[in-house]
Amino acid sequence: MDIRTPFEMRPGVPAYAAVRDVIRAEIMDGEISAGARLTTAFLVKRFGISQMPVREALQALEGEGLIRILPHKGATVLSLDSKRVGNIYDLRGAVEALLVRKCLPNITNAAMAELSEIHRVLKDAVDRGEPRTVFDLNTKFHSLIYRYAQNPEAEGVYDRYAKLLGTLRGRYGFSPFRMHQMVDEHDEILDALRRQDEAELDVLMRSHVEGAKLDLVSRIEIEEAAPPKTGTL
Amino acid sequence: MDIRTPFEMRPGVPAYAAVRDVIRAEIMDGEISAGARLTTAFLVKRFGISQMPVREALQALEGEGLIRILPHKGATVLSLDSKRVGNIYDLRGAVEALLVRKCLPNITNAAMAELSEIHRVLKDAVDRGEPRTVFDLNTKFHSLIYRYAQNPEAEGVYDRYAKLLGTLRGRYGFSPFRMHQMVDEHDEILDALRRQDEAELDVLMRSHVEGAKLDLVSRIEIEEAAPPKTGTL
DNA sequence: AAGTGGTCTAGACCACCTT
DNA sequence: AGGTGGTCTAGACCACTTA
């Protein structure tokens, strides 16, 4: 592997963080493909740093679910195929349904007003066809709700895969259908929040996340069926 | 703090793992109380090792949810109060309901037979009043089901807090009522599994975990109201 | 500015997997 | 037994918080 990004230390950025970010980007870009082995020795040479920061970078990436470190076998890159992304969405669906239910006793009127405002701006972004803005506002909408659940453990699970799924969304985008569906579902969620309808919120949030899952997974599956660059030559 | 457990390296056990285990045990025993600050400098002196393994031990404990490391502020011990334990159970309930639903397409007849057998032995342990065996068999029962969900991410969340809650159970035990309730609920879960009743399993598993939560949380709350050793003198 | 916390290196050594 | 991977030390230096 060549050194595309000529690696240079920036002051204030620890080596392990810089290396972690470079490797993460390369995995997400598919430049390092699933199953590839990341050996410490190679990375030490490539980045010109010592073993400890390399090891910390790898441990961080394992924590993010991008690689797996097997004792005395080294690190291998995990796949982000449709199956795994589907699993992550299933997990998120369960957790988000919990979070939205648990926010009910705590959510304030002011928060509801803020949600409505986010929702309004999100609708505009959908109408103008700005998927990046849609993604950001969607994240904001959900995070705001979950903050009121007062369950940091569950929020942590939600956050854990946020960046990962966000990057995938950046690559695959939303279908126009999905963006409109999202708006409708947010409408229903807002309404159920106002009515404090716990059972309904549970159902709504699950199908909301299921909708997001289907949209992204189907796009990944299309690519899996017909790889963009490397064919099965 | 004194050095209760005279720390000595065992061959084959890395220093960071040994230190991590000692600190974990002390936190779980309540010997290091919530809010306590764990400074690297102190631990370096106490265990007679260098900074790197101490740091790794702390990072591992942060991953386990026992401490929190704030940048340039050091590590503080998180509390395992009833609120937090309740949160963890809520998270587990959501995830376990997901796992039991997702196992339906994959679970085998042989697995069902094994579950019935575990269930039978568990009932005996309840009748003989052996909470430790009950705990182990309950864990086995659940883990076996979840293996068939084929969702490593969700299983990971389940596993993440397993040791933590297990240790708390070891301290607080089960109420006799809870043990009998558990058996009944396992009965119903087995039945719903046989019928492949997804919606019913969702409901059953949530209330099953909720039952476990109430039992443990109430026991913790009793202790919080009347601390066993240190009073509010 | 001082103090604390965080990170890095270079080299050494140990442990486990593969011959 | 050799090779790879994993871990440790000792000291140095940098970065952030606090006064």
Short mmCIF file of C-alpha atoms (C1' of nucleotides) in Angstrom, two decimals:
data_model
loop_
_atom_site.label_atom_id
_atom_site.label_comp_id
_atom_site.label_asym_id
_atom_site.label_seq_id
_atom_site.Cartn_x
_atom_site.Cartn_y
_atom_site.Cartn_z
CA MET A 1 0.00 0.00 0.00
CA ASP A 2 1.27 3.41 -0.92
CA ILE A 3 1.20 6.46 1.27
CA ARG A 4 -1.50 8.53 -0.41
CA THR A 5 -1.88 11.03 2.31
CA PRO A 6 1.66 12.04 3.06
CA PHE A 7 1.46 11.75 6.80
CA GLU A 8 2.59 14.68 8.80
CA MET A 9 2.02 15.40 12.43
CA ARG A 10 0.02 18.46 13.23
CA PRO A 11 0.70 20.09 16.57
CA GLY A 12 -2.04 19.49 19.10
CA VAL A 13 -3.22 16.31 17.38
CA PRO A 14 -1.89 13.17 19.04
CA ALA A 15 -0.29 10.69 16.69
CA TYR A 16 -2.73 7.94 17.61
CA ALA A 17 -5.69 10.17 16.74
CA ALA A 18 -4.20 11.22 13.42
CA VAL A 19 -3.38 7.66 12.46
CA ARG A 20 -6.80 6.46 13.62
CA ASP A 21 -8.51 9.08 11.47
CA VAL A 22 -6.47 8.21 8.39
CA ILE A 23 -7.14 4.50 8.73
CA ARG A 24 -10.82 5.08 9.45
CA ALA A 25 -11.19 7.21 6.34
CA GLU A 26 -9.46 4.60 4.23
CA ILE A 27 -11.70 1.85 5.54
CA MET A 28 -14.83 3.91 4.99
CA ASP A 29 -13.71 4.80 1.47
CA GLY A 30 -13.25 1.13 0.76
CA GLU A 31 -9.60 1.75 0.06
CA ILE A 32 -8.74 -0.83 2.67
CA SER A 33 -11.18 -3.59 2.01
CA ALA A 34 -12.92 -5.95 4.40
CA GLY A 35 -10.75 -8.79 5.57
CA ALA A 36 -7.52 -6.87 5.09
CA ARG A 37 -5.00 -7.36 7.83
CA LEU A 38 -3.54 -4.32 9.54
CA THR A 39 -0.22 -5.26 11.05
CA THR A 40 1.40 -3.06 13.62
CA ALA A 41 4.80 -3.44 11.98
CA PHE A 42 3.51 -2.14 8.67
CA LEU A 43 1.71 0.81 10.19
CA VAL A 44 4.75 1.71 12.27
CA LYS A 45 6.79 1.90 9.10
CA ARG A 46 4.12 3.62 7.07
CA PHE A 47 3.44 6.42 9.53
CA GLY A 48 6.90 6.63 10.98
CA ILE A 49 5.75 6.45 14.59
CA SER A 50 6.35 3.92 17.31
CA GLN A 51 4.24 0.94 18.26
CA MET A 52 2.28 2.33 21.18
CA PRO A 53 0.33 5.02 19.29
CA VAL A 54 -0.36 2.57 16.47
CA ARG A 55 -1.75 0.12 18.95
CA GLU A 56 -3.95 2.79 20.51
CA ALA A 57 -5.27 3.78 17.11
CA LEU A 58 -6.19 0.17 16.41
CA GLN A 59 -7.89 -0.23 19.75
CA ALA A 60 -9.93 2.89 19.09
CA LEU A 61 -10.99 1.56 15.70
CA GLU A 62 -11.98 -1.71 17.29
CA GLY A 63 -14.13 0.27 19.70
CA GLU A 64 -15.81 1.93 16.73
CA GLY A 65 -16.60 -1.44 15.24
CA LEU A 66 -14.44 -0.97 12.16
CA ILE A 67 -11.82 -3.59 12.84
CA ARG A 68 -11.44 -6.66 14.96
CA ILE A 69 -8.34 -7.48 16.95
CA LEU A 70 -7.77 -11.16 17.63
CA PRO A 71 -5.20 -11.95 20.31
CA HIS A 72 -1.89 -12.82 18.72
CA LYS A 73 -3.44 -12.70 15.29
CA GLY A 74 -3.51 -8.99 14.66
CA ALA A 75 -6.21 -6.71 13.35
CA THR A 76 -8.54 -7.38 10.43
CA VAL A 77 -10.95 -4.98 8.79
CA LEU A 78 -14.61 -5.80 9.32
CA SER A 79 -17.05 -5.62 6.48
CA LEU A 80 -19.76 -2.99 6.21
CA ASP A 81 -21.97 -5.10 4.03
CA SER A 82 -25.74 -4.91 3.87
CA LYS A 83 -26.12 -7.63 6.49
CA ARG A 84 -24.05 -5.77 9.06
CA VAL A 85 -25.63 -2.40 8.31
CA GLY A 86 -29.02 -4.04 8.67
CA ASN A 87 -27.99 -5.43 12.05
CA ILE A 88 -26.84 -2.02 13.21
CA TYR A 89 -30.14 -0.47 12.15
CA ASP A 90 -32.06 -3.20 13.96
CA LEU A 91 -30.11 -2.43 17.11
CA ARG A 92 -30.70 1.27 16.66
CA GLY A 93 -34.37 0.73 16.11
CA ALA A 94 -34.73 -1.09 19.40
CA VAL A 95 -32.71 1.53 21.26
CA GLU A 96 -34.37 4.52 19.65
CA ALA A 97 -37.81 3.14 20.41
CA LEU A 98 -36.71 2.87 24.03
CA LEU A 99 -35.30 6.39 24.07
CA VAL A 100 -38.37 8.00 22.61
CA ARG A 101 -40.59 6.22 25.11
CA LYS A 102 -38.45 7.20 28.03
CA CYS A 103 -38.29 10.85 27.06
CA LEU A 104 -42.02 11.29 27.60
CA PRO A 105 -41.98 12.16 31.30
CA ASN A 106 -39.15 14.66 30.85
CA ILE A 107 -39.56 16.40 27.54
CA THR A 108 -40.35 20.07 27.87
CA ASN A 109 -42.62 22.38 25.99
CA ALA A 110 -39.61 24.37 24.85
CA ALA A 111 -38.08 21.19 23.45
CA MET A 112 -41.29 20.45 21.57
CA ALA A 113 -41.19 23.91 20.05
CA GLU A 114 -37.57 23.40 19.03
CA LEU A 115 -38.44 20.06 17.47
CA SER A 116 -41.21 21.66 15.44
CA GLU A 117 -38.79 24.29 14.22
CA ILE A 118 -36.18 21.68 13.23
CA HIS A 119 -38.93 19.77 11.50
CA ARG A 120 -39.98 22.85 9.55
CA VAL A 121 -36.46 23.57 8.33
CA LEU A 122 -35.97 19.90 7.48
CA LYS A 123 -39.06 19.99 5.27
CA ASP A 124 -37.58 22.95 3.40
CA ALA A 125 -34.34 21.07 2.90
CA VAL A 126 -36.25 18.12 1.48
CA ASP A 127 -38.13 20.40 -0.89
CA ARG A 128 -34.88 21.95 -2.02
CA GLY A 129 -33.31 18.51 -2.34
CA GLU A 130 -30.36 18.98 -0.01
CA PRO A 131 -29.59 15.51 1.37
CA ARG A 132 -26.66 16.68 3.46
CA THR A 133 -28.80 19.23 5.30
CA VAL A 134 -31.56 16.66 5.62
CA PHE A 135 -29.16 14.27 7.25
CA ASP A 136 -27.87 16.84 9.73
CA LEU A 137 -31.33 18.05 10.70
CA ASN A 138 -32.58 14.50 11.06
CA THR A 139 -29.70 13.76 13.44
CA LYS A 140 -30.48 16.94 15.36
CA PHE A 141 -34.17 16.04 15.58
CA HIS A 142 -33.47 12.61 17.01
CA SER A 143 -30.66 13.62 19.34
CA LEU A 144 -32.78 16.35 20.87
CA ILE A 145 -35.52 13.88 21.70
CA TYR A 146 -33.15 11.32 23.15
CA ARG A 147 -31.45 13.80 25.42
CA TYR A 148 -34.64 13.87 27.48
CA ALA A 149 -34.65 10.12 28.01
CA GLN A 150 -31.93 10.58 30.63
CA ASN A 151 -30.39 7.23 29.81
CA PRO A 152 -26.73 7.84 28.90
CA GLU A 153 -26.11 4.14 28.36
CA ALA A 154 -28.79 3.86 25.69
CA GLU A 155 -27.77 7.18 24.17
CA GLY A 156 -24.23 5.84 23.98
CA VAL A 157 -25.35 2.93 21.83
CA TYR A 158 -27.15 5.36 19.56
CA ASP A 159 -24.08 7.59 19.31
CA ARG A 160 -21.70 4.72 18.82
CA TYR A 161 -22.82 3.98 15.29
CA ALA A 162 -23.91 7.51 14.40
CA LYS A 163 -20.66 8.53 12.73
CA LEU A 164 -20.39 5.22 10.91
CA LEU A 165 -23.89 5.31 9.49
CA GLY A 166 -23.47 9.01 8.79
CA THR A 167 -20.47 8.36 6.60
CA LEU A 168 -22.35 5.63 4.74
CA ARG A 169 -25.25 8.02 4.23
CA GLY A 170 -22.81 10.56 2.87
CA ARG A 171 -21.80 8.05 0.25
CA TYR A 172 -25.18 6.58 -0.60
CA GLY A 173 -27.51 9.49 0.14
CA PHE A 174 -31.28 9.20 0.57
CA SER A 175 -33.77 8.26 -2.08
CA PRO A 176 -36.24 11.11 -2.75
CA PHE A 177 -38.97 8.74 -1.63
CA ARG A 178 -37.21 8.18 1.66
CA MET A 179 -36.81 11.88 2.34
CA HIS A 180 -40.52 12.48 1.95
CA GLN A 181 -41.34 9.41 3.98
CA MET A 182 -39.04 10.69 6.71
CA VAL A 183 -40.92 13.97 6.88
CA ASP A 184 -44.24 12.20 7.17
CA GLU A 185 -42.91 9.96 9.92
CA HIS A 186 -41.50 12.89 11.85
CA ASP A 187 -44.93 14.45 11.62
CA GLU A 188 -46.48 11.40 13.20
CA ILE A 189 -43.79 11.18 15.86
CA LEU A 190 -44.30 14.82 16.82
CA ASP A 191 -48.00 14.22 17.06
CA ALA A 192 -47.59 11.15 19.26
CA LEU A 193 -45.16 13.07 21.46
CA ARG A 194 -47.76 15.79 21.95
CA ARG A 195 -50.34 13.18 22.86
CA GLN A 196 -47.84 11.40 25.13
CA ASP A 197 -48.80 8.17 23.39
CA GLU A 198 -46.11 5.76 24.52
CA ALA A 199 -47.34 2.65 22.69
CA GLU A 200 -47.79 4.56 19.46
CA LEU A 201 -44.32 6.11 19.72
CA ASP A 202 -42.82 2.67 20.11
CA VAL A 203 -44.45 1.48 16.90
CA LEU A 204 -43.70 4.69 15.02
CA MET A 205 -40.05 4.83 15.95
CA ARG A 206 -39.47 1.21 15.03
CA SER A 207 -40.95 1.63 11.59
CA HIS A 208 -39.19 4.96 11.19
CA VAL A 209 -35.81 3.32 11.71
CA GLU A 210 -36.91 0.34 9.62
CA GLY A 211 -37.64 2.74 6.77
CA ALA A 212 -34.18 4.26 7.03
CA LYS A 213 -32.70 0.78 7.13
CA LEU A 214 -34.50 -0.42 4.02
CA ASP A 215 -33.47 2.66 2.08
CA LEU A 216 -29.79 2.39 2.91
CA VAL A 217 -29.55 -1.39 2.81
CA SER A 218 -31.19 -1.58 -0.62
CA ARG A 219 -28.67 0.92 -1.95
CA ILE A 220 -25.80 -1.08 -0.52
CA GLU A 221 -27.23 -4.28 -1.98
CA ILE A 222 -27.35 -2.73 -5.43
CA GLU A 223 -23.67 -1.95 -5.14
CA GLU A 224 -22.92 -5.42 -3.80
CA ALA A 225 -24.62 -6.96 -6.83
CA ALA A 226 -22.67 -4.73 -9.20
CA PRO A 227 -19.47 -3.46 -7.58
CA PRO A 228 -18.50 0.03 -8.73
CA LYS A 229 -14.83 -0.57 -9.35
CA THR A 230 -13.52 -4.04 -8.67
CA GLY A 231 -15.51 -6.68 -10.49
CA THR A 232 -15.35 -10.41 -9.92
CA LEU A 233 -12.89 -10.78 -12.74
CA MET B 1 -5.47 4.12 50.06
CA ASP B 2 -3.63 1.10 51.31
CA ILE B 3 -2.49 -1.80 49.19
CA ARG B 4 -4.83 -4.53 50.35
CA THR B 5 -4.04 -6.96 47.64
CA PRO B 6 -0.27 -7.02 47.55
CA PHE B 7 0.18 -6.64 43.86
CA GLU B 8 2.39 -9.13 42.18
CA MET B 9 2.76 -9.88 38.54
CA ARG B 10 1.80 -13.31 37.42
CA PRO B 11 3.50 -14.62 34.32
CA GLY B 12 1.21 -14.67 31.31
CA VAL B 13 -1.01 -11.94 32.68
CA PRO B 14 -0.23 -8.52 31.26
CA ALA B 15 0.19 -5.76 33.81
CA TYR B 16 -2.66 -3.71 32.40
CA ALA B 17 -5.04 -6.65 32.72
CA ALA B 18 -4.00 -7.38 36.29
CA VAL B 19 -4.33 -3.76 37.30
CA ARG B 20 -7.66 -3.45 35.50
CA ASP B 21 -8.99 -6.49 37.33
CA VAL B 22 -7.87 -5.23 40.72
CA ILE B 23 -9.40 -1.81 40.19
CA ARG B 24 -12.60 -3.30 38.79
CA ALA B 25 -12.99 -5.54 41.81
CA GLU B 26 -12.43 -2.63 44.16
CA ILE B 27 -15.00 -0.52 42.39
CA MET B 28 -17.54 -3.33 42.39
CA ASP B 29 -16.91 -4.00 46.06
CA GLY B 30 -17.56 -0.37 46.78
CA GLU B 31 -14.08 -0.02 48.17
CA ILE B 32 -13.43 2.74 45.72
CA SER B 33 -16.58 4.77 45.84
CA ALA B 34 -18.38 6.66 43.12
CA GLY B 35 -16.85 10.00 42.34
CA ALA B 36 -13.38 8.96 43.45
CA ARG B 37 -10.61 10.17 41.23
CA LEU B 38 -8.13 7.66 39.90
CA THR B 39 -4.94 9.48 39.02
CA THR B 40 -2.34 7.85 36.86
CA ALA B 41 0.45 9.04 39.10
CA PHE B 42 -1.05 7.34 42.13
CA LEU B 43 -1.70 4.07 40.35
CA VAL B 44 1.81 4.06 38.91
CA LYS B 45 3.20 4.29 42.42
CA ARG B 46 0.71 1.88 43.94
CA PHE B 47 1.26 -0.91 41.44
CA GLY B 48 4.87 -0.18 40.68
CA ILE B 49 4.43 -0.18 36.93
CA SER B 50 4.84 2.51 34.32
CA GLN B 51 2.28 4.87 32.93
CA MET B 52 1.32 3.10 29.73
CA PRO B 53 -0.19 -0.05 31.26
CA VAL B 54 -2.01 2.05 33.84
CA ARG B 55 -3.50 4.12 31.08
CA GLU B 56 -4.59 1.03 29.19
CA ALA B 57 -6.23 -0.36 32.29
CA LEU B 58 -8.17 2.87 32.75
CA GLN B 59 -9.25 2.90 29.13
CA ALA B 60 -10.50 -0.66 29.46
CA LEU B 61 -12.49 0.26 32.55
CA GLU B 62 -13.98 3.21 30.72
CA GLY B 63 -15.05 0.79 27.99
CA GLU B 64 -16.76 -1.31 30.64
CA GLY B 65 -18.66 1.70 31.88
CA LEU B 66 -17.10 1.71 35.31
CA ILE B 67 -15.15 4.95 35.10
CA ARG B 68 -15.19 8.04 33.00
CA ILE B 69 -12.09 9.70 31.62
CA LEU B 70 -12.37 13.40 30.99
CA PRO B 71 -9.62 14.88 28.82
CA HIS B 72 -6.98 16.53 30.97
CA LYS B 73 -9.09 15.96 34.05
CA GLY B 74 -8.33 12.33 34.75
CA ALA B 75 -10.55 9.39 35.59
CA THR B 76 -13.47 9.36 37.99
CA VAL B 77 -15.44 6.37 39.19
CA LEU B 78 -19.02 6.24 37.97
CA SER B 79 -21.80 5.34 40.32
CA LEU B 80 -23.75 2.11 40.15
CA ASP B 81 -26.80 3.53 41.83
CA SER B 82 -30.36 2.36 41.27
CA LYS B 83 -30.91 4.97 38.57
CA ARG B 84 -28.00 3.75 36.48
CA VAL B 85 -28.76 0.08 37.00
CA GLY B 86 -32.33 0.80 35.95
CA ASN B 87 -31.05 2.49 32.80
CA ILE B 88 -28.88 -0.48 31.97
CA TYR B 89 -31.80 -2.85 32.41
CA ASP B 90 -33.98 -0.67 30.20
CA LEU B 91 -31.32 -0.83 27.51
CA ARG B 92 -31.02 -4.57 27.92
CA GLY B 93 -34.76 -5.01 27.75
CA ALA B 94 -34.93 -3.25 24.41
CA VAL B 95 -31.99 -5.21 23.04
CA GLU B 96 -33.11 -8.57 24.40
CA ALA B 97 -36.57 -8.11 22.94
CA LEU B 98 -34.91 -7.48 19.60
CA LEU B 99 -32.66 -10.51 19.93
CA VAL B 100 -35.44 -12.90 20.81
CA ARG B 101 -37.54 -11.68 17.91
CA LYS B 102 -34.68 -12.00 15.46
CA CYS B 103 -33.77 -15.51 16.53
CA LEU B 104 -37.10 -16.88 15.31
CA PRO B 105 -36.12 -17.62 11.71
CA ASN B 106 -32.90 -19.31 12.75
CA ILE B 107 -33.46 -21.19 15.97
CA THR B 108 -33.21 -24.94 15.58
CA ASN B 109 -35.13 -27.78 17.06
CA ALA B 110 -31.99 -28.97 18.79
CA ALA B 111 -31.62 -25.55 20.39
CA MET B 112 -35.21 -25.70 21.61
CA ALA B 113 -34.52 -29.07 23.20
CA GLU B 114 -31.42 -27.67 24.88
CA LEU B 115 -33.41 -24.70 26.16
CA SER B 116 -36.01 -27.01 27.66
CA GLU B 117 -33.27 -28.94 29.38
CA ILE B 118 -31.65 -25.80 30.80
CA HIS B 119 -35.08 -24.69 31.93
CA ARG B 120 -35.67 -27.98 33.72
CA VAL B 121 -32.38 -27.81 35.60
CA LEU B 122 -33.02 -24.15 36.43
CA LYS B 123 -36.34 -25.06 38.02
CA ASP B 124 -34.55 -27.60 40.21
CA ALA B 125 -32.04 -24.96 41.28
CA VAL B 126 -34.89 -22.63 42.23
CA ASP B 127 -36.53 -25.38 44.24
CA ARG B 128 -33.28 -26.08 46.03
CA GLY B 129 -32.73 -22.32 46.53
CA GLU B 130 -29.36 -21.97 44.82
CA PRO B 131 -29.26 -18.39 43.55
CA ARG B 132 -25.78 -18.74 42.08
CA THR B 133 -26.81 -21.70 39.93
CA VAL B 134 -30.02 -19.92 39.02
CA PHE B 135 -28.04 -16.96 37.82
CA ASP B 136 -25.69 -19.06 35.71
CA LEU B 137 -28.47 -21.07 34.12
CA ASN B 138 -30.50 -17.98 33.43
CA THR B 139 -27.52 -16.47 31.62
CA LYS B 140 -27.07 -19.69 29.66
CA PHE B 141 -30.75 -19.74 28.73
CA HIS B 142 -30.69 -16.23 27.36
CA SER B 143 -27.33 -16.43 25.64
CA LEU B 144 -28.36 -19.57 23.81
CA ILE B 145 -31.43 -17.85 22.41
CA TYR B 146 -29.55 -14.74 21.36
CA ARG B 147 -26.87 -16.64 19.53
CA TYR B 148 -29.48 -17.48 16.89
CA ALA B 149 -30.34 -13.85 16.28
CA GLN B 150 -27.15 -13.52 14.23
CA ASN B 151 -26.70 -9.91 15.24
CA PRO B 152 -23.25 -9.58 16.84
CA GLU B 153 -23.71 -5.86 17.40
CA ALA B 154 -26.82 -6.35 19.50
CA GLU B 155 -25.30 -9.32 21.28
CA GLY B 156 -22.33 -7.13 22.08
CA VAL B 157 -24.55 -4.66 23.92
CA TYR B 158 -26.06 -7.53 25.87
CA ASP B 159 -22.63 -8.90 26.76
CA ARG B 160 -21.20 -5.52 27.60
CA TYR B 161 -23.13 -5.18 30.82
CA ALA B 162 -23.43 -8.89 31.59
CA LYS B 163 -20.41 -9.08 33.88
CA LEU B 164 -21.35 -5.86 35.63
CA LEU B 165 -24.92 -6.90 36.36
CA GLY B 166 -23.71 -10.38 37.22
CA THR B 167 -21.45 -9.03 39.92
CA LEU B 168 -24.28 -6.92 41.33
CA ARG B 169 -26.52 -9.99 41.34
CA GLY B 170 -23.81 -11.85 43.19
CA ARG B 171 -23.98 -9.23 45.90
CA TYR B 172 -27.74 -8.69 46.05
CA GLY B 173 -29.06 -12.08 44.97
CA PHE B 174 -32.61 -12.76 43.83
CA SER B 175 -35.73 -12.56 45.92
CA PRO B 176 -37.45 -15.94 46.18
CA PHE B 177 -40.44 -14.33 44.50
CA ARG B 178 -38.29 -13.26 41.58
CA MET B 179 -36.85 -16.72 41.13
CA HIS B 180 -40.28 -18.27 40.80
CA GLN B 181 -41.47 -15.47 38.57
CA MET B 182 -38.44 -16.05 36.36
CA VAL B 183 -39.33 -19.69 35.92
CA ASP B 184 -42.89 -18.81 34.93
CA GLU B 185 -41.68 -16.26 32.45
CA HIS B 186 -39.20 -18.68 30.91
CA ASP B 187 -42.10 -21.08 30.51
CA GLU B 188 -44.06 -18.49 28.58
CA ILE B 189 -41.05 -17.53 26.48
CA LEU B 190 -40.42 -21.14 25.53
CA ASP B 191 -44.04 -21.51 24.57
CA ALA B 192 -44.00 -18.39 22.41
CA LEU B 193 -40.79 -19.56 20.78
CA ARG B 194 -42.46 -22.84 19.85
CA ARG B 195 -45.41 -20.95 18.39
CA GLN B 196 -43.05 -18.54 16.60
CA ASP B 197 -45.12 -15.71 18.06
CA GLU B 198 -42.99 -12.67 17.40
CA ALA B 199 -45.29 -10.03 18.87
CA GLU B 200 -45.84 -12.07 22.01
CA LEU B 201 -42.11 -12.66 22.45
CA ASP B 202 -41.50 -8.95 22.27
CA VAL B 203 -43.95 -8.30 25.07
CA LEU B 204 -42.79 -11.26 27.15
CA MET B 205 -39.12 -10.42 26.94
CA ARG B 206 -39.65 -6.81 27.87
CA SER B 207 -41.63 -7.66 30.94
CA HIS B 208 -39.17 -10.45 31.78
CA VAL B 209 -36.30 -7.98 31.88
CA GLU B 210 -38.49 -5.44 33.62
CA GLY B 211 -39.12 -8.00 36.35
CA ALA B 212 -35.41 -8.58 36.79
CA LYS B 213 -34.88 -4.83 36.88
CA LEU B 214 -37.47 -4.21 39.56
CA ASP B 215 -36.08 -6.97 41.74
CA LEU B 216 -32.50 -5.75 41.62
CA VAL B 217 -33.28 -2.03 41.67
CA SER B 218 -35.52 -2.36 44.71
CA ARG B 219 -32.74 -4.16 46.56
CA ILE B 220 -30.27 -1.46 45.66
CA GLU B 221 -32.70 1.23 46.73
CA ILE B 222 -33.08 -0.37 50.13
CA GLU B 223 -29.33 -0.18 50.56
CA GLU B 224 -29.26 3.40 49.32
CA ALA B 225 -31.83 4.37 51.91
CA ALA B 226 -29.85 2.66 54.68
CA PRO B 227 -26.18 2.34 53.73
CA PRO B 228 -24.58 -0.83 55.11
CA LYS B 229 -21.38 0.68 56.39
CA THR B 230 -20.93 4.39 55.90
CA GLY B 231 -23.84 6.35 57.29
CA THR B 232 -24.60 10.01 56.73
CA LEU B 233 -22.90 10.91 59.96
"C1'" DA C 1 3.31 30.06 35.63
"C1'" DA C 2 2.70 25.91 37.91
"C1'" DG C 3 0.73 21.59 38.13
"C1'" DT C 4 -1.45 17.83 36.30
"C1'" DG C 5 -2.54 14.95 32.76
"C1'" DG C 6 -1.43 12.99 28.21
"C1'" DT C 7 1.57 11.16 24.75
"C1'" DC C 8 5.79 9.55 22.44
"C1'" DT C 9 10.12 6.99 21.62
"C1'" DA C 10 13.48 3.32 21.43
"C1'" DG C 11 14.69 -0.63 22.72
"C1'" DA C 12 13.95 -4.72 25.13
"C1'" DC C 13 11.54 -8.73 26.38
"C1'" DC C 14 7.76 -12.00 26.65
"C1'" DA C 15 3.93 -14.94 24.76
"C1'" DC C 16 1.66 -17.31 21.46
"C1'" DC C 17 1.02 -19.28 16.81
"C1'" DT C 18 3.12 -21.56 13.05
"C1'" DT C 19 6.52 -24.41 11.35
"C1'" DA D 1 12.56 -22.97 16.83
"C1'" DG D 2 11.31 -18.96 14.32
"C1'" DG D 3 8.30 -15.29 13.53
"C1'" DT D 4 4.81 -12.33 14.65
"C1'" DG D 5 2.28 -9.98 17.76
"C1'" DG D 6 1.92 -7.95 22.39
"C1'" DT D 7 3.63 -5.49 26.28
"C1'" DC D 8 6.73 -2.88 29.35
"C1'" DT D 9 10.03 0.69 30.94
"C1'" DA D 10 12.22 5.13 31.67
"C1'" DG D 11 12.58 9.31 30.55
"C1'" DA D 12 11.32 13.10 27.94
"C1'" DC D 13 8.22 16.40 26.19
"C1'" DC D 14 3.79 18.53 25.09
"C1'" DA D 15 -0.96 20.32 26.22
"C1'" DC D 16 -4.47 21.72 28.95
"C1'" DT D 17 -6.41 23.44 33.29
"C1'" DT D 18 -6.10 26.23 37.15
"C1'" DA D 19 -4.50 29.93 39.87
#
